[in-house]
């Protein structure tokens, strides 16, 4: 069973006959202790305070039965780790391959099978499709009105833990009765920009040890493993 804050993403799951519902990660409408395993991917780094990020982890733990496991992925401040650049830094901005891949704070779909086996081939297919049903690009850093946060330049290293990441809405909007083909406008043109409005999403990128320390501060879970995976900090928890 999946959940997401976005109704549009949940609707996509429904169209593919997957079970999903809309909710807030701080208050999941599932009975305490009823889940064998929980996966939180590219979610917690969108909460703007340490207290809310910790509350999200606590809510994840609440759902687990004793002995249940949770896997958490968040975007890492360190996009170059042990002298190796992440795929996020290596990818060229605007590459054709990247047009077909989602960037939700993860350079690639995490290798979940390395840590936790999915229960069926349908689950695996669900994971693949959810990560490929959206498209996201970055752009050059520009100031955002009314914000003191820096705007990240896509495919570059992070210089702040709290920042805004540009997100281009594919297709944009058009006037009633108007038929517009975005392909007819050259990329970067005024018309193209009007058809693809840019939104800015908040991220808190985690420094080394930060996610693990937050998890260890909870007495209801035990950290089984923590590791770095392609620009993400990852933790596996066990419910006590």
Tab-separated table of C-alpha atoms in Angstrom:
chain	number	residue	atom	x	y	z
A	1	UNK	CA	0.000	0.000	0.000
A	2	UNK	CA	1.406	3.371	-1.004
A	3	UNK	CA	0.696	6.922	0.087
A	4	UNK	CA	1.711	10.334	-1.187
A	5	UNK	CA	0.849	13.979	-0.570
A	6	UNK	CA	0.170	14.446	-4.289
A	7	UNK	CA	-3.319	13.457	-5.461
A	8	UNK	CA	-2.124	13.390	-9.066
A	9	UNK	CA	0.564	10.804	-8.289
A	10	UNK	CA	-1.922	8.725	-6.290
A	11	UNK	CA	-4.338	8.885	-9.245
A	12	UNK	CA	-1.588	7.477	-11.491
A	13	UNK	CA	-1.212	4.555	-9.075
A	14	UNK	CA	-4.967	3.961	-9.213
A	15	UNK	CA	-4.899	3.909	-13.013
A	16	UNK	CA	-2.277	1.168	-12.795
A	17	UNK	CA	-4.354	-0.799	-10.263
A	18	UNK	CA	-1.984	-0.160	-7.363
A	19	UNK	CA	-3.303	0.562	-3.879
A	20	UNK	CA	-2.455	4.117	-2.798
A	21	UNK	CA	-4.040	7.020	-0.945
A	22	UNK	CA	-3.375	10.689	-0.217
A	23	UNK	CA	-2.030	11.634	3.198
A	24	UNK	CA	0.524	13.671	5.126
A	25	UNK	CA	3.686	11.856	6.224
A	26	UNK	CA	3.283	13.451	9.668
A	27	UNK	CA	-0.097	11.769	10.150
A	28	UNK	CA	-0.605	8.495	8.288
A	29	UNK	CA	-4.120	7.033	8.739
A	30	UNK	CA	-2.922	3.468	9.368
A	31	UNK	CA	-3.236	1.598	12.666
A	32	UNK	CA	-0.112	1.558	14.858
A	33	UNK	CA	1.979	-1.604	14.695
A	34	UNK	CA	0.253	-2.944	11.595
A	35	UNK	CA	3.084	-2.887	9.021
A	36	UNK	CA	5.830	-5.458	8.481
A	37	UNK	CA	7.915	-2.963	6.525
A	38	UNK	CA	7.846	0.695	5.514
A	39	UNK	CA	9.806	2.531	2.839
A	40	UNK	CA	10.275	6.309	2.843
A	41	UNK	CA	12.080	7.559	-0.239
A	42	UNK	CA	12.827	11.221	-1.050
A	43	UNK	CA	10.226	12.485	1.447
A	44	UNK	CA	11.838	13.541	4.720
A	45	UNK	CA	14.228	15.994	3.071
A	46	UNK	CA	11.217	18.174	2.134
A	47	UNK	CA	10.364	19.008	5.786
A	48	UNK	CA	11.749	22.373	6.803
A	49	UNK	CA	12.700	21.858	10.468
A	50	UNK	CA	14.650	19.254	12.413
A	51	UNK	CA	11.595	18.749	14.650
A	52	UNK	CA	9.316	17.942	11.715
A	53	UNK	CA	11.896	15.634	10.128
A	54	UNK	CA	12.205	13.743	13.423
A	55	UNK	CA	8.421	13.599	13.785
A	56	UNK	CA	8.200	12.022	10.328
A	57	UNK	CA	10.648	9.281	11.340
A	58	UNK	CA	8.690	8.729	14.563
A	59	UNK	CA	5.466	8.386	12.562
A	60	UNK	CA	7.161	5.853	10.292
A	61	UNK	CA	8.213	3.850	13.362
A	62	UNK	CA	4.692	3.999	14.793
A	63	UNK	CA	3.345	2.087	11.791
A	64	UNK	CA	5.749	-0.843	12.278
A	65	UNK	CA	5.054	-3.974	14.291
A	66	UNK	CA	7.816	-5.046	16.754
A	67	UNK	CA	10.619	-6.440	14.632
A	68	UNK	CA	9.325	-4.595	11.562
A	69	UNK	CA	11.810	-2.839	9.286
A	70	UNK	CA	11.950	0.582	7.663
A	71	UNK	CA	14.170	1.902	4.881
A	72	UNK	CA	14.744	5.667	4.559
A	73	UNK	CA	16.441	7.531	1.700
A	74	UNK	CA	17.216	11.269	1.749
A	75	UNK	CA	19.268	13.500	-0.528
A	76	UNK	CA	22.874	13.911	0.616
A	77	UNK	CA	24.810	17.144	0.975
A	78	UNK	CA	27.862	15.159	-0.138
A	79	UNK	CA	27.398	14.504	-3.844
A	80	UNK	CA	31.060	13.526	-4.007
A	81	UNK	CA	31.909	10.833	-1.465
A	82	UNK	CA	35.172	8.926	-1.036
A	83	UNK	CA	36.541	10.590	-4.182
A	84	UNK	CA	33.590	9.354	-6.248
A	85	UNK	CA	31.082	11.715	-7.851
A	86	UNK	CA	27.403	10.743	-7.700
A	87	UNK	CA	25.468	10.026	-10.861
A	88	UNK	CA	23.626	13.292	-10.202
A	89	UNK	CA	26.846	15.282	-10.778
A	90	UNK	CA	27.934	13.133	-13.712
A	91	UNK	CA	24.668	13.507	-15.643
A	92	UNK	CA	24.718	16.297	-18.201
A	93	UNK	CA	21.931	18.822	-17.746
A	94	UNK	CA	19.190	18.345	-20.326
A	95	UNK	CA	20.487	14.995	-21.567
A	96	UNK	CA	17.999	12.899	-23.500
A	97	UNK	CA	18.224	10.028	-21.026
A	98	UNK	CA	17.469	12.334	-18.111
A	99	UNK	CA	14.337	13.597	-19.861
A	100	UNK	CA	12.861	10.154	-19.227
A	101	UNK	CA	13.857	9.924	-15.592
A	102	UNK	CA	12.455	11.535	-12.463
A	103	UNK	CA	14.668	13.617	-10.187
A	104	UNK	CA	13.045	13.762	-6.776
A	105	UNK	CA	16.213	14.280	-4.898
A	106	UNK	CA	17.591	10.941	-5.988
A	107	UNK	CA	20.140	10.436	-8.727
A	108	UNK	CA	18.719	7.022	-9.525
A	109	UNK	CA	16.189	4.572	-8.179
A	110	UNK	CA	17.747	3.109	-5.013
A	111	UNK	CA	18.768	-0.514	-5.071
A	112	UNK	CA	16.070	-1.623	-2.639
A	113	UNK	CA	16.848	-5.275	-3.292
A	114	UNK	CA	20.247	-4.745	-1.667
A	115	UNK	CA	18.584	-4.177	1.690
A	116	UNK	CA	14.972	-5.363	1.608
A	117	UNK	CA	13.279	-7.801	-0.760
A	118	UNK	CA	9.990	-6.708	-2.313
A	119	UNK	CA	7.171	-9.178	-1.779
A	120	UNK	CA	6.204	-9.674	-5.426
A	121	UNK	CA	7.023	-8.762	-9.002
A	122	UNK	CA	4.050	-6.387	-8.911
A	123	UNK	CA	5.665	-4.456	-6.052
A	124	UNK	CA	8.880	-4.182	-8.040
A	125	UNK	CA	6.995	-2.955	-11.100
A	126	UNK	CA	5.191	-0.387	-8.943
A	127	UNK	CA	8.503	0.976	-7.686
A	128	UNK	CA	9.884	1.252	-11.214
A	129	UNK	CA	6.839	3.043	-12.610
A	130	UNK	CA	6.417	5.480	-9.748
A	131	UNK	CA	9.965	6.661	-10.286
A	132	UNK	CA	9.484	7.065	-14.027
A	133	UNK	CA	6.035	8.650	-14.259
A	134	UNK	CA	7.220	12.209	-13.569
A	135	UNK	CA	9.791	14.445	-15.192
A	136	UNK	CA	11.946	17.038	-13.521
A	137	UNK	CA	14.715	19.378	-14.612
A	138	UNK	CA	16.878	22.018	-13.028
A	139	UNK	CA	17.913	25.440	-14.292
A	140	UNK	CA	20.453	28.136	-13.555
A	141	UNK	CA	20.234	29.626	-10.077
A	142	UNK	CA	18.047	32.722	-9.905
A	143	UNK	CA	16.617	34.613	-6.938
A	144	UNK	CA	13.067	33.761	-5.893
A	145	UNK	CA	10.888	36.671	-4.808
A	146	UNK	CA	10.283	36.767	-1.075
A	147	UNK	CA	12.767	33.993	-0.265
A	148	UNK	CA	16.093	34.125	1.537
A	149	UNK	CA	16.962	30.574	0.518
A	150	UNK	CA	19.498	29.974	-2.264
A	151	UNK	CA	18.272	28.405	-5.502
A	152	UNK	CA	20.234	25.339	-6.500
A	153	UNK	CA	21.803	25.019	-9.943
A	154	UNK	CA	21.063	21.572	-11.307
A	155	UNK	CA	23.885	19.020	-11.623
A	156	UNK	CA	26.177	20.968	-9.280
A	157	UNK	CA	27.434	20.395	-5.746
A	158	UNK	CA	25.420	21.741	-2.825
A	159	UNK	CA	26.656	24.839	-1.015
A	160	UNK	CA	23.821	25.029	1.517
A	161	UNK	CA	21.801	22.406	3.381
A	162	UNK	CA	18.567	24.383	3.049
A	163	UNK	CA	17.732	25.419	-0.492
A	164	UNK	CA	15.182	25.608	-3.294
A	165	UNK	CA	15.381	23.281	-6.287
A	166	UNK	CA	13.765	24.415	-9.594
A	167	UNK	CA	11.062	22.189	-11.049
A	168	UNK	CA	9.753	22.713	-14.585
A	169	UNK	CA	6.084	21.951	-15.137
A	170	UNK	CA	5.891	20.038	-18.405
A	171	UNK	CA	3.529	21.523	-20.994
A	172	UNK	CA	2.356	24.463	-18.899
A	173	UNK	CA	-1.092	25.976	-19.375
A	174	UNK	CA	-3.020	27.389	-22.318
A	175	UNK	CA	-6.028	29.623	-22.790
A	176	UNK	CA	-9.465	28.088	-23.160
A	177	UNK	CA	-10.042	26.904	-26.721
A	178	UNK	CA	-6.400	27.457	-27.659
A	179	UNK	CA	-4.354	24.639	-29.166
A	180	UNK	CA	-0.640	24.930	-28.486
A	181	UNK	CA	2.137	22.595	-29.561
A	182	UNK	CA	5.157	23.244	-27.282
A	183	UNK	CA	7.431	21.471	-29.772
A	184	UNK	CA	6.908	24.386	-32.198
A	185	UNK	CA	8.837	26.749	-29.923
A	186	UNK	CA	12.635	26.563	-29.572
A	187	UNK	CA	13.926	25.622	-26.133
A	188	UNK	CA	14.726	28.678	-24.035
A	189	UNK	CA	12.486	30.975	-26.042
A	190	UNK	CA	9.971	33.268	-24.339
A	191	UNK	CA	7.102	31.137	-25.647
A	192	UNK	CA	8.736	27.958	-24.381
A	193	UNK	CA	9.309	29.476	-20.934
A	194	UNK	CA	5.676	30.583	-20.729
A	195	UNK	CA	4.575	27.032	-21.547
A	196	UNK	CA	6.889	25.544	-18.903
A	197	UNK	CA	6.524	27.547	-15.676
A	198	UNK	CA	9.175	26.966	-13.017
A	199	UNK	CA	8.295	26.122	-9.420
A	200	UNK	CA	10.737	25.905	-6.530
A	201	UNK	CA	10.683	23.035	-4.055
A	202	UNK	CA	12.243	23.217	-0.615
A	203	UNK	CA	14.938	20.679	0.280
A	204	UNK	CA	17.064	20.048	3.346
A	205	UNK	CA	20.011	18.002	2.107
A	206	UNK	CA	21.428	15.802	4.871
A	207	UNK	CA	25.069	15.861	5.895
A	208	UNK	CA	26.927	12.661	6.794
A	209	UNK	CA	25.613	11.113	10.022
A	210	UNK	CA	22.659	13.500	10.340
A	211	UNK	CA	19.901	11.045	9.373
A	212	UNK	CA	21.425	8.267	11.465
A	213	UNK	CA	21.718	10.573	14.501
A	214	UNK	CA	18.052	11.548	14.203
A	215	UNK	CA	17.039	7.891	14.048
A	216	UNK	CA	19.216	6.966	17.037
A	217	UNK	CA	17.537	9.673	19.115
A	218	UNK	CA	14.321	7.598	19.091
A	219	UNK	CA	14.177	4.870	21.727
A	220	UNK	CA	11.558	2.847	19.810
A	221	UNK	CA	13.869	1.817	16.954
A	222	UNK	CA	17.327	0.394	16.384
A	223	UNK	CA	19.561	1.397	13.457
A	224	UNK	CA	20.444	-1.832	11.664
A	225	UNK	CA	22.440	-0.252	8.866
A	226	UNK	CA	23.340	3.114	7.394
A	227	UNK	CA	25.069	3.732	4.107
A	228	UNK	CA	25.642	6.096	1.180
A	229	UNK	CA	24.083	5.284	-2.199
A	230	UNK	CA	24.568	7.487	-5.270
A	231	UNK	CA	24.153	10.858	-3.565
A	232	UNK	CA	21.714	9.669	-0.885
A	233	UNK	CA	22.084	8.905	2.816
A	234	UNK	CA	20.185	5.752	3.733
A	235	UNK	CA	19.179	4.086	6.991
A	236	UNK	CA	17.575	0.709	7.773
A	237	UNK	CA	15.634	0.684	11.045
A	238	UNK	CA	14.146	-2.092	13.185
A	239	UNK	CA	11.155	-1.462	15.465
A	240	UNK	CA	11.860	-2.526	19.070
